[in-house]
Coordinates of C-alpha atoms and ligand atoms in Angstrom, one line a residue:
M134 CA 10.0 -19.2 -7.2
S135 CA 9.2 -22.4 -5.4
K136 CA 8.2 -25.0 -7.4
K137 CA 5.0 -25.6 -5.6
L138 CA 4.2 -21.8 -6.3
E139 CA 4.7 -22.5 -10.1
E140 CA 2.7 -25.5 -9.9
D141 CA 0.1 -23.9 -8.3
Q142 CA 0.1 -21.1 -10.4
S143 CA 0.4 -23.1 -13.7
N144 CA -2.9 -25.1 -12.5
E145 CA -4.6 -21.7 -12.3
M146 CA -3.5 -20.2 -15.2
S147 CA -6.2 -20.7 -17.8
K148 CA -8.9 -19.5 -15.7
T149 CA -10.2 -16.3 -17.0
L150 CA -13.1 -14.3 -15.5
L151 CA -15.0 -12.3 -17.8
P152 CA -17.4 -9.4 -16.8
G153 CA -20.6 -10.8 -15.1
S154 CA -18.3 -12.6 -12.7
T155 CA -18.6 -11.9 -9.0
I156 CA -15.6 -10.8 -7.5
G157 CA -15.2 -11.2 -3.9
I158 CA -13.3 -9.0 -1.5
L159 CA -11.7 -9.3 1.8
G160 CA -12.1 -5.9 3.5
G161 CA -14.7 -3.5 2.6
G162 CA -12.9 -0.1 3.3
Q163 CA -11.5 2.6 1.0
L164 CA -9.8 0.3 -1.1
G165 CA -12.5 -2.5 -1.4
R166 CA -14.8 0.4 -2.5
M167 CA -12.5 1.8 -5.1
I168 CA -11.6 -1.7 -6.3
S169 CA -15.5 -2.2 -6.6
L170 CA -16.1 1.0 -8.5
A171 CA -13.6 0.1 -11.0
G172 CA -14.8 -3.3 -11.6
T173 CA -18.6 -2.1 -11.3
A174 CA -17.8 0.0 -14.3
M175 CA -16.2 -3.1 -16.2
G176 CA -19.2 -5.3 -15.5
Y177 CA -18.2 -7.2 -12.6
R178 CA -20.3 -7.8 -9.3
F179 CA -19.0 -7.5 -6.0
V180 CA -19.4 -8.9 -2.5
T181 CA -17.3 -8.1 0.3
L182 CA -16.7 -9.4 3.9
D183 CA -16.0 -6.3 6.5
P184 CA -17.1 -6.3 10.2
T185 CA -18.3 -2.6 10.1
P186 CA -22.0 -2.0 8.7
Q187 CA -22.4 0.2 5.8
S188 CA -18.6 0.0 5.3
P189 CA -17.3 2.3 2.3
S190 CA -17.6 -0.4 -0.1
S191 CA -21.2 -0.9 0.6
D192 CA -22.5 1.7 -1.9
V193 CA -21.2 -0.3 -4.4
A194 CA -21.1 -3.9 -3.3
Q195 CA -23.1 -6.6 -1.6
Q196 CA -21.4 -7.0 2.1
I197 CA -21.4 -9.9 4.5
V198 CA -21.2 -8.1 8.0
A199 CA -19.0 -10.2 10.2
E200 CA -15.6 -10.5 11.7
Y201 CA -12.4 -10.9 9.4
D202 CA -11.6 -14.1 11.5
D203 CA -15.1 -15.4 11.3
V204 CA -14.9 -19.1 9.2
N205 CA -18.4 -19.3 8.5
A206 CA -18.6 -15.9 6.9
A207 CA -15.5 -16.4 5.0
R208 CA -17.2 -20.0 3.6
K209 CA -20.3 -17.5 2.8
L210 CA -17.8 -15.4 0.7
A211 CA -16.1 -18.2 -0.8
H212 CA -19.1 -19.6 -1.9
A213 CA -20.9 -16.2 -3.3
S214 CA -17.7 -15.5 -5.3
D215 CA -16.4 -16.6 -8.5
V216 CA -12.6 -15.3 -7.6
I217 CA -11.5 -13.7 -4.4
T218 CA -9.0 -10.8 -3.6
Y219 CA -8.2 -8.8 -0.3
E220 CA -7.7 -5.5 0.6
F221 CA -5.3 -6.0 3.6
E222 CA -2.3 -8.5 4.1
N223 CA -3.2 -9.5 7.6
V224 CA -5.7 -12.3 6.5
D225 CA -6.4 -14.4 8.7
A226 CA -4.5 -18.0 8.3
G227 CA -7.6 -20.1 8.9
V228 CA -9.8 -17.9 6.4
A229 CA -7.1 -17.7 4.0
E230 CA -7.0 -21.5 4.0
I231 CA -10.7 -21.9 3.7
L232 CA -10.9 -19.4 0.9
V233 CA -8.1 -20.9 -1.0
K234 CA -9.7 -24.3 -0.8
E235 CA -13.4 -23.5 -1.2
S236 CA -13.2 -20.6 -3.8
Y237 CA -10.4 -19.4 -6.4
V238 CA -7.9 -17.0 -5.1
P239 CA -5.0 -16.7 -7.9
Q240 CA -3.1 -14.2 -5.7
G241 CA -2.5 -17.5 -3.5
S242 CA -2.0 -17.5 0.3
E243 CA 2.0 -17.2 0.5
L244 CA 2.1 -13.9 -0.8
L245 CA 0.0 -13.3 2.3
Y246 CA 2.1 -15.1 4.6
T247 CA 5.3 -13.4 3.4
T248 CA 4.0 -9.7 3.7
Q249 CA 2.4 -10.3 7.1
H250 CA 5.8 -10.8 8.5
R251 CA 8.7 -8.1 8.2
V252 CA 11.7 -10.7 8.6
R253 CA 9.9 -12.9 6.2
E254 CA 9.3 -10.0 3.5
K255 CA 13.2 -9.1 3.9
R256 CA 14.0 -12.7 3.1
A257 CA 11.9 -12.7 0.1
I258 CA 13.4 -9.1 -1.3
E259 CA 16.7 -10.8 -0.7
A260 CA 16.2 -13.9 -2.2
A261 CA 15.4 -11.5 -5.6
G262 CA 18.9 -10.0 -4.9
V263 CA 17.5 -6.6 -4.0
P264 CA 18.7 -4.4 -1.0
V265 CA 17.0 -3.6 2.2
A266 CA 18.1 -1.7 5.1
P267 CA 20.7 -3.4 7.3
Y268 CA 18.7 -5.4 10.0
R269 CA 18.6 -7.6 12.6
V270 CA 16.3 -10.3 14.5
I271 CA 15.6 -9.3 18.1
E272 CA 15.4 -12.1 20.5
G273 CA 15.9 -10.0 24.0
I274 CA 17.4 -7.1 25.4
D275 CA 20.8 -8.5 24.9
S276 CA 20.2 -9.1 21.7
L277 CA 19.2 -5.5 21.0
R278 CA 22.3 -4.3 22.6
Q279 CA 24.2 -6.5 20.1
A280 CA 22.4 -5.6 17.1
I281 CA 23.1 -1.8 18.2
E282 CA 26.7 -2.5 18.3
D283 CA 26.4 -3.7 14.7
L284 CA 24.0 -1.3 13.2
G285 CA 24.9 1.8 15.3
Y286 CA 22.7 4.8 16.0
P287 CA 19.8 5.8 15.1
S288 CA 18.3 2.4 14.2
V289 CA 14.7 1.6 14.2
L290 CA 13.2 -0.8 16.2
K291 CA 10.1 -2.4 14.8
T292 CA 7.2 -5.3 15.8
A293 CA 7.7 -7.8 13.1
T294 CA 4.0 -7.8 12.3
G295 CA 0.8 -5.7 13.1
G296 CA 2.7 -2.4 12.4
Y297 CA 1.3 0.5 10.0
D298 CA 1.6 4.1 9.8
G299 CA 4.6 4.3 12.0
K300 CA 2.6 2.4 14.6
G301 CA 4.7 -0.3 16.4
Q302 CA 8.1 1.4 16.0
F303 CA 10.4 3.2 17.7
V304 CA 14.1 5.2 16.5
I305 CA 16.5 4.6 19.1
R306 CA 18.8 7.4 18.8
S307 CA 21.1 6.9 21.9
E308 CA 21.9 4.1 24.5
D309 CA 19.2 5.6 27.2
Q310 CA 16.3 4.9 25.1
L311 CA 17.5 1.5 24.4
E312 CA 15.8 -0.2 27.4
G313 CA 12.6 1.9 27.1
A314 CA 12.3 1.2 23.3
Y315 CA 12.9 -2.6 23.9
N316 CA 10.0 -2.5 26.9
E317 CA 7.5 -0.6 25.2
L318 CA 7.8 -2.9 21.8
A319 CA 8.1 -6.3 23.3
A320 CA 5.0 -5.6 25.7
S321 CA 3.3 -6.4 22.3
G322 CA 4.2 -10.0 22.6
R323 CA 5.3 -9.7 19.0
E324 CA 8.6 -10.4 17.2
L325 CA 11.0 -7.5 17.0
V326 CA 13.4 -6.5 14.0
L327 CA 15.9 -3.8 14.7
E328 CA 16.7 -1.6 11.2
K329 CA 19.5 0.7 10.4
F330 CA 18.2 4.1 10.0
I331 CA 18.5 5.4 6.4
A332 CA 19.1 9.2 6.1
F333 CA 16.8 9.1 2.8
Q334 CA 16.9 12.0 0.5
C335 CA 13.1 10.9 -0.1
E336 CA 10.8 7.8 -0.4
I337 CA 9.4 6.6 -3.4
S338 CA 6.7 3.7 -4.2
I339 CA 6.4 1.7 -7.3
I340 CA 3.3 -0.5 -8.0
V341 CA 3.8 -3.6 -10.1
A342 CA 0.9 -5.7 -11.6
R343 CA 1.7 -9.4 -12.5
S344 CA -1.0 -11.8 -14.0
P345 CA -1.4 -15.4 -13.5
N346 CA 0.5 -15.7 -17.0
G347 CA 3.6 -13.9 -15.9
E348 CA 2.9 -10.6 -17.7
V349 CA 4.4 -7.6 -15.9
K350 CA 3.4 -3.9 -15.9
S351 CA 4.4 -1.4 -13.1
F352 CA 3.1 2.2 -12.8
P353 CA 5.1 5.3 -12.8
I354 CA 7.2 6.0 -9.8
S355 CA 5.7 8.0 -6.8
E356 CA 7.7 10.3 -4.4
N357 CA 6.0 10.0 -1.1
I358 CA 5.9 13.0 1.7
H359 CA 4.4 11.6 5.0
I360 CA 3.5 13.8 8.2
N361 CA 3.5 11.9 11.3
N362 CA 4.0 8.5 9.4
I363 CA 1.2 9.0 7.5
L364 CA 0.9 9.7 3.9
H365 CA 0.7 13.3 2.7
L366 CA 1.4 13.7 -0.5
S367 CA 2.3 11.7 -3.5
V368 CA 4.2 13.5 -6.3
V369 CA 4.2 11.8 -10.0
P370 CA 6.9 12.2 -11.8
A371 CA 9.1 11.5 -8.7
R372 CA 11.7 14.2 -8.6
I373 CA 14.4 12.0 -8.8
T374 CA 16.8 11.2 -12.3
A375 CA 15.7 8.7 -14.4
Q376 CA 18.6 6.6 -13.8
V377 CA 17.4 5.9 -10.5
Q378 CA 13.8 5.7 -11.4
N379 CA 15.0 2.8 -14.0
E380 CA 17.0 1.3 -11.1
A381 CA 13.8 1.2 -8.7
R382 CA 11.8 -0.2 -11.5
R383 CA 14.3 -2.9 -11.9
L384 CA 14.4 -4.2 -8.3
A385 CA 10.4 -3.8 -7.6
E386 CA 9.9 -5.7 -10.9
A387 CA 12.5 -8.2 -9.7
V388 CA 10.9 -8.7 -6.4
A389 CA 7.5 -9.4 -7.8
T390 CA 8.8 -11.6 -10.5
N391 CA 10.8 -13.6 -7.9
M392 CA 8.2 -14.1 -5.4
G393 CA 5.6 -15.2 -8.2
V394 CA 3.2 -12.2 -7.3
V395 CA -0.2 -12.3 -8.7
G396 CA -1.8 -8.9 -8.7
L397 CA -0.6 -6.0 -7.4
L398 CA 2.6 -5.8 -5.1
A399 CA 3.5 -1.9 -3.9
V400 CA 6.9 -1.6 -3.1
E401 CA 8.0 1.5 -1.2
L402 CA 11.7 2.5 -1.3
F403 CA 14.3 4.8 0.5
V404 CA 16.5 6.9 -1.9
T405 CA 19.7 8.0 -0.7
E406 CA 21.5 11.3 -1.7
D407 CA 24.2 9.4 -3.8
G408 CA 21.0 7.5 -5.5
T409 CA 21.4 4.4 -3.4
L410 CA 18.0 2.2 -3.4
Y411 CA 16.5 0.1 -0.4
V412 CA 13.4 -1.4 -0.2
N413 CA 11.5 -0.5 2.8
E414 CA 8.1 -2.5 2.7
L415 CA 5.9 -4.3 0.2
A416 CA 2.2 -4.2 0.4
P417 CA 0.2 -7.2 -2.1
R418 CA -2.4 -5.0 -2.9
P419 CA -3.6 -1.3 -4.1
H420 CA -1.8 1.3 -2.3
N421 CA -2.4 5.0 -0.9
S422 CA 0.7 5.9 -3.2
G423 CA -1.0 4.7 -5.9
H424 CA -4.4 6.7 -5.8
Y425 CA -3.1 9.4 -8.4
T426 CA -3.4 6.6 -11.0
M427 CA -7.0 7.0 -11.2
E428 CA -7.1 10.2 -13.2
A429 CA -3.3 10.6 -14.1
C430 CA -2.9 7.3 -15.7
M431 CA -4.4 5.1 -18.7
T432 CA -5.4 2.4 -16.5
S433 CA -5.9 2.7 -12.5
Q434 CA -4.1 0.6 -10.1
F435 CA -7.9 -0.6 -8.8
E436 CA -8.6 -1.9 -12.9
Q437 CA -5.3 -3.4 -13.0
L438 CA -5.4 -5.5 -10.2
I439 CA -9.0 -6.6 -11.3
R440 CA -7.4 -7.1 -14.7
A441 CA -4.7 -9.4 -13.1
V442 CA -7.0 -11.3 -11.1
C443 CA -9.3 -12.2 -13.7
N444 CA -6.4 -12.9 -16.1
L445 CA -7.4 -10.5 -18.4
P446 CA -4.3 -8.8 -20.3
L447 CA -2.8 -5.8 -18.3
G448 CA -3.7 -2.0 -19.6
D449 CA -1.5 0.6 -20.4
T450 CA -0.1 2.2 -17.6
T451 CA 1.2 5.3 -19.1
L452 CA 1.3 8.4 -17.2
V453 CA -1.3 11.0 -18.9
S454 CA -0.6 14.0 -16.4
P455 CA 1.8 15.0 -14.1
V456 CA -0.4 14.8 -10.2
V457 CA -0.2 15.6 -7.1
M458 CA -2.3 13.6 -5.0
V459 CA -3.0 15.0 -1.2
N460 CA -4.8 12.7 1.3
V461 CA -8.0 14.2 3.1
L462 CA -7.7 13.2 6.8
G463 CA -10.7 14.0 9.3
Q464 CA -9.1 17.2 10.4
H465 CA -9.4 18.4 6.8
L466 CA -12.8 17.2 5.6
E467 CA -15.0 19.9 6.1
S468 CA -12.7 22.8 4.5
V469 CA -12.2 20.4 1.6
V470 CA -16.1 19.9 1.3
Q471 CA -16.7 23.7 1.5
R472 CA -14.6 24.4 -1.5
V473 CA -16.7 21.9 -3.4
G474 CA -19.6 24.1 -4.2
V475 CA -17.8 27.6 -5.0
Q476 CA -15.5 28.2 -8.3
D477 CA -11.7 27.2 -7.2
E478 CA -9.9 30.6 -7.9
V479 CA -6.8 29.3 -6.8
A480 CA -7.1 26.2 -8.9
M481 CA -7.9 28.3 -11.8
E482 CA -4.9 30.6 -11.6
L483 CA -2.7 27.8 -11.2
G484 CA -4.0 25.6 -14.2
V485 CA -4.7 22.7 -11.9
I486 CA -7.8 20.3 -11.9
P487 CA -8.7 18.9 -8.7
K488 CA -10.6 15.7 -8.7
L489 CA -12.1 14.6 -5.2
H490 CA -12.7 11.0 -4.3
L491 CA -14.4 10.7 -0.9
Y492 CA -14.8 7.3 0.8
G493 CA -18.3 7.5 2.6
K494 CA -17.1 6.9 5.9
T495 CA -19.8 7.9 8.4
E496 CA -17.3 8.7 11.1
S497 CA -14.6 11.1 10.5
K498 CA -11.9 11.1 13.3
T499 CA -8.3 13.1 13.4
N500 CA -6.0 11.4 11.2
R501 CA -8.2 8.8 9.6
K502 CA -8.3 8.5 5.8
M503 CA -11.4 9.9 4.8
G504 CA -10.5 10.6 0.7
H505 CA -8.1 12.2 -1.3
I506 CA -7.6 15.0 -4.2
N507 CA -5.9 14.3 -7.3
L508 CA -4.6 17.3 -8.8
L509 CA -3.8 17.0 -12.2
C510 CA -1.3 19.8 -13.3
K511 CA 1.4 20.7 -16.0
D512 CA 3.9 20.9 -13.5
V513 CA 4.0 19.0 -10.1
Q514 CA 4.8 22.4 -8.7
D515 CA 1.5 24.0 -9.4
G516 CA 0.2 20.9 -7.4
L517 CA 2.1 21.5 -4.6
E518 CA 1.6 25.2 -4.9
W519 CA -2.2 24.7 -4.6
V520 CA -2.0 22.6 -1.3
E521 CA 0.0 25.2 0.0
Q522 CA -2.3 28.0 -1.1
T523 CA -5.5 26.5 0.1
K524 CA -3.8 26.4 3.8
I525 CA -6.4 23.0 4.5
W526 CA -3.3 20.9 5.2
R527 CA -1.3 23.6 7.4
H528 CA -3.0 22.6 10.9
Ligands
AMP6 P1 7.2 1.5 7.8 O1 6.2 1.0 8.7 O2 8.2 0.5 7.9 O3 7.0 1.9 6.2 O4 8.1 2.7 8.3 C1 7.0 4.3 8.5 C2 8.1 5.5 8.0 O5 9.2 5.3 9.2 C3 8.7 5.0 6.7 O6 7.6 5.7 5.7 C4 9.9 5.9 7.0 O7 9.6 7.4 6.9 C5 10.3 5.9 8.5 N1 11.5 4.6 8.5 C6 11.2 3.5 8.7 N2 12.1 2.5 8.5 C7 13.1 3.5 8.4 C8 14.6 3.3 8.2 N3 15.1 1.7 8.3 N4 15.2 4.3 8.2 C9 14.7 5.8 8.1 N5 13.5 5.7 8.5 C10 12.8 4.8 8.3

């Protein structure tokens, strides 16, 4: 951890915000909504900044309707809040500066600066002694040719900034794809990075919470299954050995501690057949793969974020039930809503308890995240069977 970071943190260490305080959130999407729901139950008040009128959090929080890079609106948010957090990492640098200067942002802006950029992020992970997939920074087509020579096929070309849900990346499988991949991604004007393709057995994630005084608690590991690069299922407990789980936890906590994280850090990892782990990506906020915690853990990731930024003791993260979380996208919404009004025979037969969360979005679109269901079960196989038998997710 840098000296400046340590000093910044020790200056703020004593600031504890008790219920009754107002928490400002940059972003009023589903994460802002679920943070506000958890915190409202604890007696906090919320104000969010989001450009979309009636954003998902507006059912539970006051909303400042403005663009994310509107510095006057950021100032308004700063003055209305006792403490500020965010639901996404791509916070405009000017806005971050104002918030840090004019309000209280215990998470700081360095964590955002690092996680906004894949190369900076990889260097921070490596600095903690934690492995990432071999990579090269790409500075032009010749440097890409050289990098491919070093890393081999297949490799994944990614934009260093701005990518999500698989956007801004290209798997290069053979030489004839190299130029096309470069031209497609370089057109964005963004910096590029090439990563070796990891033939993983599964993808997992672990959410680590850290408070300003250095207390660290992580949640149980989630096994994540994606369809078209969008998270489809989280399965907890993850179906990997206890040894791999312990090692993943050790690595994730090392990254969070070394980066001096305050709040949450979601750490996504690849697990290979022989149990080797590579960190793929970090997110300094609640994460879709942590939604299962809402009913399946003693403390949810949203409550834990509030505890961390308000400097309360962190909550117990014990898993109270095996769980499968399934995302509800626009194309699934109608079938899911139809099922709510009738007895769920499939769930009763399997002994599964489905808990539905919808985000109150006014417009439903294909592949847009509209909600999720936490399937509490005795064994994750039963939760997976429910997803299969309801047939909602087959198209
Ligand atoms: P990302 O945006 O980096 O999380 O990538 C989205 C998805 O692409 C990941 O969840 C993986 O399934 C896949 N992916 C990304 N990078 C790699 C890699 N180096 N090797 C194999 N698969 C990858």
